[in-house]
C-alpha cells in the first residue's frame, strides 16, 4: 500500500508527489471490498462488486465453458464421452477418443464434441498465457478464431482487449470493449467496465462509463454500476488535480466527501484530503485526514493533519499533536516533515533561536531542502549570525538565482560589513544580483533619508524625489515668548528668516540663511518686597530674594532691553554614506557687546537600524537677553557683560533593538564664555528608551521613558547678571515619558509632533547678589540668594504641519509650548516658567517637486531651542 502523498499535492519539505494509478486503484479496491450496508439483496449485489480485475477475468473464463444441451444417448458409446466432457474430465475424454479410434479405424467422435474439444484446447492455451502475461497467444488466436472471444467467453474477450491495448493497438482494444458493451448483458458490461478501468486511458474509460450510467440498471448490476460511478469520480478528481483545475478539484471532492463515508473508505478520504489541501481548502482537508487517520492510523494521513494545522496556523493544536504522537511520528519517519513546519512557525513568530534549534535538529536527520536552507539563512540573520547567514545565502544563490535569496545574501554581507565580498559577488554574478545590490543600497539610503545620493544614483527611484536637487528659497517668521515668576526675566524674540539652498555636483548642498531679529526684554521684571502688599519698584531683576524676610530688594534703573539686528550663516553639506557638514556665521546686533561669530562642524553616519553623529560648535546662548546679546552696567554705563557663547562637542546616537524597541541618546560637554563673565563648564546627557508602535497612516509612532542629567561647575543659584544671567544649577536630574510621531510620507500633507512630561530635581548653591549695601552706603546685611534643592514638574509639546500647495510651493506652520513649575513654593514667589513659540514658512522650489512630501521638507532648525 502506497504511503506517498496523492493528487499531485505539493507538500512542504517534499518533492512534488503525483497520485499514482495504483494509489487510486488501492483506494477503489478497498471501497469495493467492503459490503454496502442495506437489505439482503443490496448486500449480495455489493459482494458481487468485490471482485478485482483478475477475479473478473477468472470468473468470466469459467463461464466461457459452453453449457450446451447434451444430445440424447444413442447407445453407441458417445454417452460415455459426453459424461466425461460434462464432468470436465478432458484428459480422460481425449484418451477415450484415442482408444475408440484404435479399436475401430472408421469410428468418428460426435462433431459437436470435437468443436468443444477445440475450444477446451484454446482455453488451456489462454489460461497458460494469462498466467504468463503472454498476450500474443490471444492476439494470434483471435486472428484464427474470433468467435472464441464472444460474450459467452467474456474472460478471454477482456484478456484480448487488454492485450490489444498493451500491444499498442488502441483502436482495436476500444472496439473489443465497445463490442462487449453493445452485445453482452448488463452484468457482463459492468464487468467489462471494471476491467477497463485498469486498461483504458481515463478519458476513454470515463466516456463509456458515463454512457452506461444513462441506461436503466436494476438489482445486482445497479449496485455494481454505482461503484463504477464512485470510481469515475475518483478518477476525475485525479485528472482535475493533475491539470491543476482547482475549481473542478473542489467540486469532485465535495461530491466524494459523503461517498467515502458511505463506502467506509478511509483511503479514498485521504485522497480527497490531499485534493482539498492542494486547493488550499485546509479546513476541509483536515476533516478528511482526521477521518482517514482515525480509521487507519496511516502515517500519510497523520502527515496531512500536521500540514493542515500548520497552514491554518493552529500552532497550539499542532504542538499538542506532535507531543501526543511523537513516537509514531518518529517511527513513521515524519520528523523530517514536522521539524520544518515547527521551524517555520518559530520563524514567523520571530523566535529565531528556537527556529535555529529545530533546523539544526533537521540537519541531523537529512540535508536541508532549498526552502529549509532559506529559513536557516533568515533565522541566522535575525539571530545575528551574519557570517553563517551570508554563507548559507551564497550557497543557495549558486543553486538558484532567486530574488529573495539575493536579498538575504545582500543584507547578511552588508550587516557583516563585508564590502569586499559584496563587490566580488556583484562582479561574479552581475546581472540581477548587481541590479539588486544597487536597488537595495538605494532603498537603504532612502530609509536613512539620504535623498540626494539616491537621486544621483537613480533619478527615477521615487516620485517623492523629483527634482530634489533643484534650488529653493524659503521665507519664514518666528516668535518666541518667555515669561516666568519675578525672579526671571521676560523675553520676546522675533525673527524674519530668508533661506536659500542649491545643490552642487549632485550631493553637495550649499545653504545660506539670513535672520533679522528683534529682542525685547521689556522693562525688566520688577523688584518687590516679600510682602506682596508693598508696591513694586520698576527696574531690571538683579535680585528679589533676601536672607531676612521682609527686607526690600533694591531696584536698579532699567537698562536698554530692546535690540534688533541680524544673524547670518553659510553652510555646506556633503551627503554620502557618511555625511560631513559645516557652517559659519555671525551675530550682527547693535548691543552692548561687539559682534560675535558662530560655527558648526559635524559628521553623521547612518546604518540599518542605527546612527551616530558627532559635532563641534560655537553658538550663542539664546536663553535670556543678557546671555544672548549682553548689557551695559546700569550704574556707571561703562561696564559691559554678557553675550555668552556655547563652545563644545556633542555625540548623538540611535540603536534599534528587537521587539520594536530602540534607544537614543546624546552627550555633550561645553565651555560657556562671555564678555566680563566667569567662564563655566557645562555637561549634559540624555537617554531614552522608545517603543515603536505600528499605527496605520504613520511613518513612526514611538513612546517611552527618558532621563536627562546636567551639571555646571559655576553653580550659583540663578546665575545672576555678573555670571551671564543664564540658568546654571549645580546639577539637574530629569526623568519622564516622551512620545514622538509623524504621519506617512509621500502624501500632500505631513504632520509631526513631539511631547513629554517629566519631573526634575534641581540643586543650586547660595550666592550674593548686587548691591551689597543699603542706600546710605552702610553694609547692613548681604543680599543673598538662598541655596535651593527642589523638585519641579514640566511638560512640553511641539506640533509642525506642512502642506504642498502646488508642485513648487510648500506652506509650513509650527507651534510649541513648554512650562515648568514647583508644587511647593520656596522662599519667595513660586517658580513657574512658560515658553510659547510659533513659526510660519513658505518655500518655493525652482523645479516641479510634485505633491509628495518628505520629512526633510520641514525646516532643519524649526523651533529648536538652540536657535
Coordinates of C-alpha atoms in Angstrom, one line a residue, residues 314-602:
X314 CA -3.3 26.3 14.6
X315 CA 0.1 26.0 16.1
X316 CA -1.1 25.2 19.6
X317 CA -3.1 22.2 18.2
X318 CA -0.1 21.3 16.1
X319 CA 2.3 21.3 19.1
X320 CA -0.2 19.2 21.0
X321 CA -0.5 16.7 18.2
X322 CA 3.3 16.4 17.8
X323 CA 3.7 15.8 21.5
X324 CA 0.9 13.2 21.6
X325 CA 2.1 11.4 18.5
X326 CA 5.8 11.9 18.8
X327 CA 6.7 8.2 19.0
X328 CA 4.5 7.4 16.0
X329 CA 5.9 10.4 14.1
X330 CA 9.5 9.3 14.7
X331 CA 8.7 5.6 13.9
X332 CA 7.0 6.6 10.7
X333 CA 9.9 8.9 9.7
X334 CA 7.8 12.0 9.7
X335 CA 10.1 14.1 11.9
X336 CA 11.7 15.5 8.7
X337 CA 8.2 16.8 7.8
X338 CA 7.4 18.1 11.3
X339 CA 10.6 19.9 12.1
X340 CA 10.3 22.3 9.0
X341 CA 6.7 23.1 10.0
X342 CA 7.7 24.0 13.6
X343 CA 10.7 25.9 12.4
X344 CA 8.6 27.9 10.0
X345 CA 6.2 28.7 12.8
X346 CA 9.0 29.8 15.1
X347 CA 10.5 32.0 12.4
X348 CA 7.1 33.6 11.8
X349 CA 6.8 34.3 15.5
X350 CA 10.3 35.8 15.5
X351 CA 11.6 33.0 17.8
X352 CA 14.9 32.8 16.0
X353 CA 16.8 30.7 18.4
X354 CA 14.0 28.1 18.5
X355 CA 13.9 28.1 14.7
X356 CA 17.7 27.6 14.5
X357 CA 17.5 24.7 17.0
X358 CA 14.7 22.9 15.1
X359 CA 16.6 23.3 11.7
X360 CA 19.8 22.1 13.3
X361 CA 17.9 19.0 14.5
X362 CA 16.6 18.5 11.0
X363 CA 20.1 18.7 9.6
X364 CA 21.0 15.7 11.7
X365 CA 18.2 13.7 10.0
X366 CA 18.7 14.7 6.4
X367 CA 20.2 17.5 4.3
X368 CA 18.0 20.7 4.2
X369 CA 16.0 21.4 1.1
X370 CA 16.4 24.8 -0.6
X371 CA 13.3 26.1 1.1
X372 CA 14.6 25.0 4.5
X373 CA 18.1 26.5 3.7
X374 CA 16.3 29.7 3.1
X375 CA 14.6 29.5 6.5
X376 CA 18.0 28.6 8.0
X377 CA 19.6 31.7 6.4
X378 CA 17.0 34.1 7.7
X379 CA 17.0 32.6 11.1
X380 CA 20.7 33.1 11.4
X381 CA 20.4 36.6 10.0
X382 CA 17.8 37.7 12.6
X383 CA 19.7 35.9 15.3
X384 CA 22.8 37.9 14.4
X385 CA 24.9 35.1 12.9
X386 CA 25.6 37.2 9.8
X387 CA 28.6 35.1 8.7
X388 CA 26.6 31.8 8.7
X389 CA 23.7 33.6 7.0
X390 CA 26.0 35.0 4.3
X391 CA 27.5 31.6 3.6
X392 CA 24.0 30.0 3.5
X393 CA 22.5 32.5 1.2
X394 CA 25.6 32.4 -1.1
X395 CA 25.3 28.6 -1.4
X396 CA 21.6 29.0 -2.1
X397 CA 22.1 31.7 -4.7
X398 CA 24.6 29.5 -6.6
X399 CA 21.9 26.8 -6.8
X400 CA 19.2 29.1 -7.9
X401 CA 19.4 32.8 -8.5
X402 CA 16.3 33.8 -6.6
X403 CA 15.5 37.5 -5.7
X404 CA 14.6 36.6 -2.0
X405 CA 17.8 34.7 -1.6
X406 CA 19.7 37.5 -3.2
X407 CA 18.3 40.0 -0.7
X408 CA 19.3 37.7 2.1
X409 CA 22.8 37.5 0.7
X410 CA 23.0 41.3 0.4
X411 CA 21.6 42.0 3.8
X412 CA 23.8 39.4 5.6
X413 CA 27.0 40.5 3.9
X414 CA 26.1 44.2 4.4
X415 CA 25.4 43.6 8.2
X416 CA 28.7 41.7 8.3
X417 CA 30.4 44.7 6.9
X418 CA 32.0 42.6 4.2
X419 CA 32.0 45.1 1.4
X420 CA 34.8 43.3 -0.4
X421 CA 32.7 40.2 -0.6
X422 CA 29.7 42.1 -1.9
X423 CA 31.8 43.7 -4.7
X424 CA 33.3 40.2 -5.5
X425 CA 29.8 38.7 -5.7
X426 CA 28.5 41.6 -7.8
X427 CA 31.4 41.1 -10.2
X428 CA 30.8 37.3 -10.3
X429 CA 27.1 37.2 -10.7
X430 CA 26.4 40.6 -12.3
X431 CA 23.0 41.0 -13.9
X432 CA 20.2 40.6 -11.4
X433 CA 22.4 40.5 -8.3
X434 CA 24.3 43.6 -9.3
X435 CA 21.0 45.4 -10.0
X436 CA 19.6 44.1 -6.7
X437 CA 22.7 45.4 -4.8
X438 CA 22.1 48.8 -6.3
X439 CA 18.4 48.8 -5.6
X440 CA 19.0 47.6 -2.0
X441 CA 21.6 50.3 -1.5
X442 CA 19.2 52.9 -2.8
X443 CA 16.5 51.5 -0.5
X444 CA 18.8 51.7 2.5
X445 CA 19.9 55.2 1.6
X446 CA 16.3 56.3 1.1
X447 CA 15.3 54.9 4.5
X448 CA 18.2 56.8 6.0
X449 CA 16.8 59.9 4.3
X450 CA 20.0 60.4 2.2
X451 CA 17.9 61.5 -0.7
X452 CA 20.5 63.4 -2.8
X453 CA 22.6 60.2 -3.1
X454 CA 19.6 58.1 -4.1
X455 CA 18.5 60.7 -6.7
X456 CA 22.0 60.8 -8.1
X457 CA 22.1 57.0 -8.4
X458 CA 18.6 56.8 -9.9
X459 CA 16.6 59.9 -10.7
X460 CA 13.5 57.7 -11.3
X461 CA 13.7 55.9 -8.0
X462 CA 10.6 57.7 -6.5
X463 CA 8.2 60.4 -7.4
X464 CA 8.9 61.9 -3.9
X465 CA 12.5 62.7 -5.1
X466 CA 11.5 64.5 -8.3
X467 CA 13.9 67.5 -8.8
X468 CA 15.1 67.3 -5.3
X469 CA 18.5 68.7 -6.4
X470 CA 16.9 71.9 -7.7
X471 CA 17.4 75.2 -5.7
X472 CA 14.8 76.5 -3.4
X473 CA 14.2 79.6 -1.2
X474 CA 12.2 79.8 2.0
X475 CA 10.8 82.8 3.9
X476 CA 9.8 82.3 7.5
X477 CA 8.6 84.3 10.5
X478 CA 9.0 83.1 14.1
X479 CA 8.3 84.4 17.5
X480 CA 9.3 83.2 21.0
X481 CA 7.7 84.4 24.2
X482 CA 9.4 83.5 27.5
X483 CA 8.0 84.7 30.9
X484 CA 8.1 83.5 34.5
X485 CA 8.0 84.4 38.1
X486 CA 9.5 87.7 39.2
X487 CA 12.9 86.2 39.7
X488 CA 13.1 85.5 35.9
X489 CA 13.3 87.9 33.0
X490 CA 10.7 88.2 30.4
X491 CA 11.9 87.9 26.8
X492 CA 10.3 88.2 23.4
X493 CA 12.3 87.1 20.4
X494 CA 11.1 87.7 16.8
X495 CA 12.8 86.6 13.6
X496 CA 12.2 87.1 9.9
X497 CA 14.2 84.5 8.1
X498 CA 15.2 84.2 4.4
X499 CA 16.9 80.9 3.4
X500 CA 18.2 79.5 0.2
X501 CA 19.7 76.2 -0.9
X502 CA 21.4 74.9 -4.0
X503 CA 23.0 71.5 -4.9
X504 CA 26.4 71.3 -6.4
X505 CA 27.7 68.1 -8.1
X506 CA 24.6 66.1 -7.1
X507 CA 25.4 65.6 -3.4
X508 CA 26.8 68.9 -2.1
X509 CA 24.3 71.2 -0.5
X510 CA 25.0 74.9 -0.2
X511 CA 22.8 76.7 2.4
X512 CA 22.6 80.4 3.1
X513 CA 20.4 81.9 5.8
X514 CA 19.8 85.5 6.9
X515 CA 17.8 86.2 10.0
X516 CA 16.6 89.7 11.0
X517 CA 15.9 89.5 14.7
X518 CA 14.2 91.7 17.3
X519 CA 14.8 91.0 21.0
X520 CA 12.7 92.7 23.7
X521 CA 13.2 92.0 27.4
X522 CA 10.6 94.7 28.3
X523 CA 11.2 97.0 31.3
X524 CA 12.7 94.1 33.2
X525 CA 11.0 92.0 35.8
X526 CA 10.1 94.0 38.9
X527 CA 11.9 94.1 42.2
X528 CA 9.4 93.6 45.0
X529 CA 9.5 93.0 48.8
X530 CA 8.4 89.7 50.1
X531 CA 5.3 91.4 51.5
X532 CA 3.0 91.4 48.4
X533 CA 1.1 94.4 49.8
X534 CA 4.0 96.8 49.2
X535 CA 4.2 98.5 45.8
X536 CA 6.6 97.0 43.3
X537 CA 9.6 99.0 42.1
X538 CA 10.5 99.3 38.4
X539 CA 13.8 98.0 37.3
X540 CA 15.7 95.1 36.0
X541 CA 15.7 91.9 38.0
X542 CA 19.0 91.9 39.7
X543 CA 17.8 90.4 43.0
X544 CA 14.5 89.8 44.6
X545 CA 15.1 87.3 47.4
X546 CA 16.9 88.1 50.6
X547 CA 18.1 86.3 53.7
X548 CA 15.9 88.3 56.0
X549 CA 12.2 88.0 55.3
X550 CA 10.5 91.4 54.7
X551 CA 13.7 93.2 53.6
X552 CA 13.1 95.2 50.5
X553 CA 15.1 94.2 47.5
X554 CA 16.9 97.1 45.7
X555 CA 15.7 98.2 42.3
X556 CA 18.2 99.1 39.6
X557 CA 17.4 101.6 36.8
X558 CA 16.2 99.8 33.8
X559 CA 18.9 99.3 31.1
X560 CA 18.3 99.1 27.4
X561 CA 16.3 95.9 26.8
X562 CA 15.3 96.1 23.2
X563 CA 17.7 95.2 20.4
X564 CA 17.5 94.4 16.7
X565 CA 20.0 93.2 14.2
X566 CA 20.9 90.2 12.0
X567 CA 22.3 86.7 12.2
X568 CA 23.7 85.1 9.1
X569 CA 25.2 81.8 8.2
X570 CA 26.5 79.9 5.2
X571 CA 27.0 76.2 5.2
X572 CA 28.0 73.2 3.1
X573 CA 26.8 69.6 3.4
X574 CA 28.3 66.7 1.6
X575 CA 25.9 63.8 1.6
X576 CA 27.1 60.2 1.3
X577 CA 27.0 57.1 3.4
X578 CA 29.0 59.3 5.8
X579 CA 27.8 62.9 5.7
X580 CA 30.1 65.8 6.5
X581 CA 28.7 69.3 7.2
X582 CA 29.9 72.7 8.3
X583 CA 28.6 76.2 8.8
X584 CA 30.0 79.6 9.7
X585 CA 28.1 82.8 10.6
X586 CA 27.9 85.9 12.8
X587 CA 25.5 87.7 15.1
X588 CA 25.4 91.4 14.0
X589 CA 23.3 93.4 16.5
X590 CA 23.5 96.9 17.9
X591 CA 24.1 95.9 21.5
X592 CA 26.5 96.5 24.3
X593 CA 29.0 93.9 23.1
X594 CA 30.8 93.6 19.8
X595 CA 29.5 91.3 17.1
X596 CA 30.3 87.6 17.7
X597 CA 30.8 84.7 15.3
X598 CA 29.4 81.1 15.3
X599 CA 30.2 77.8 13.6
X600 CA 29.2 74.2 13.4
X601 CA 31.3 71.2 12.1
X602 CA 29.9 67.7 12.1

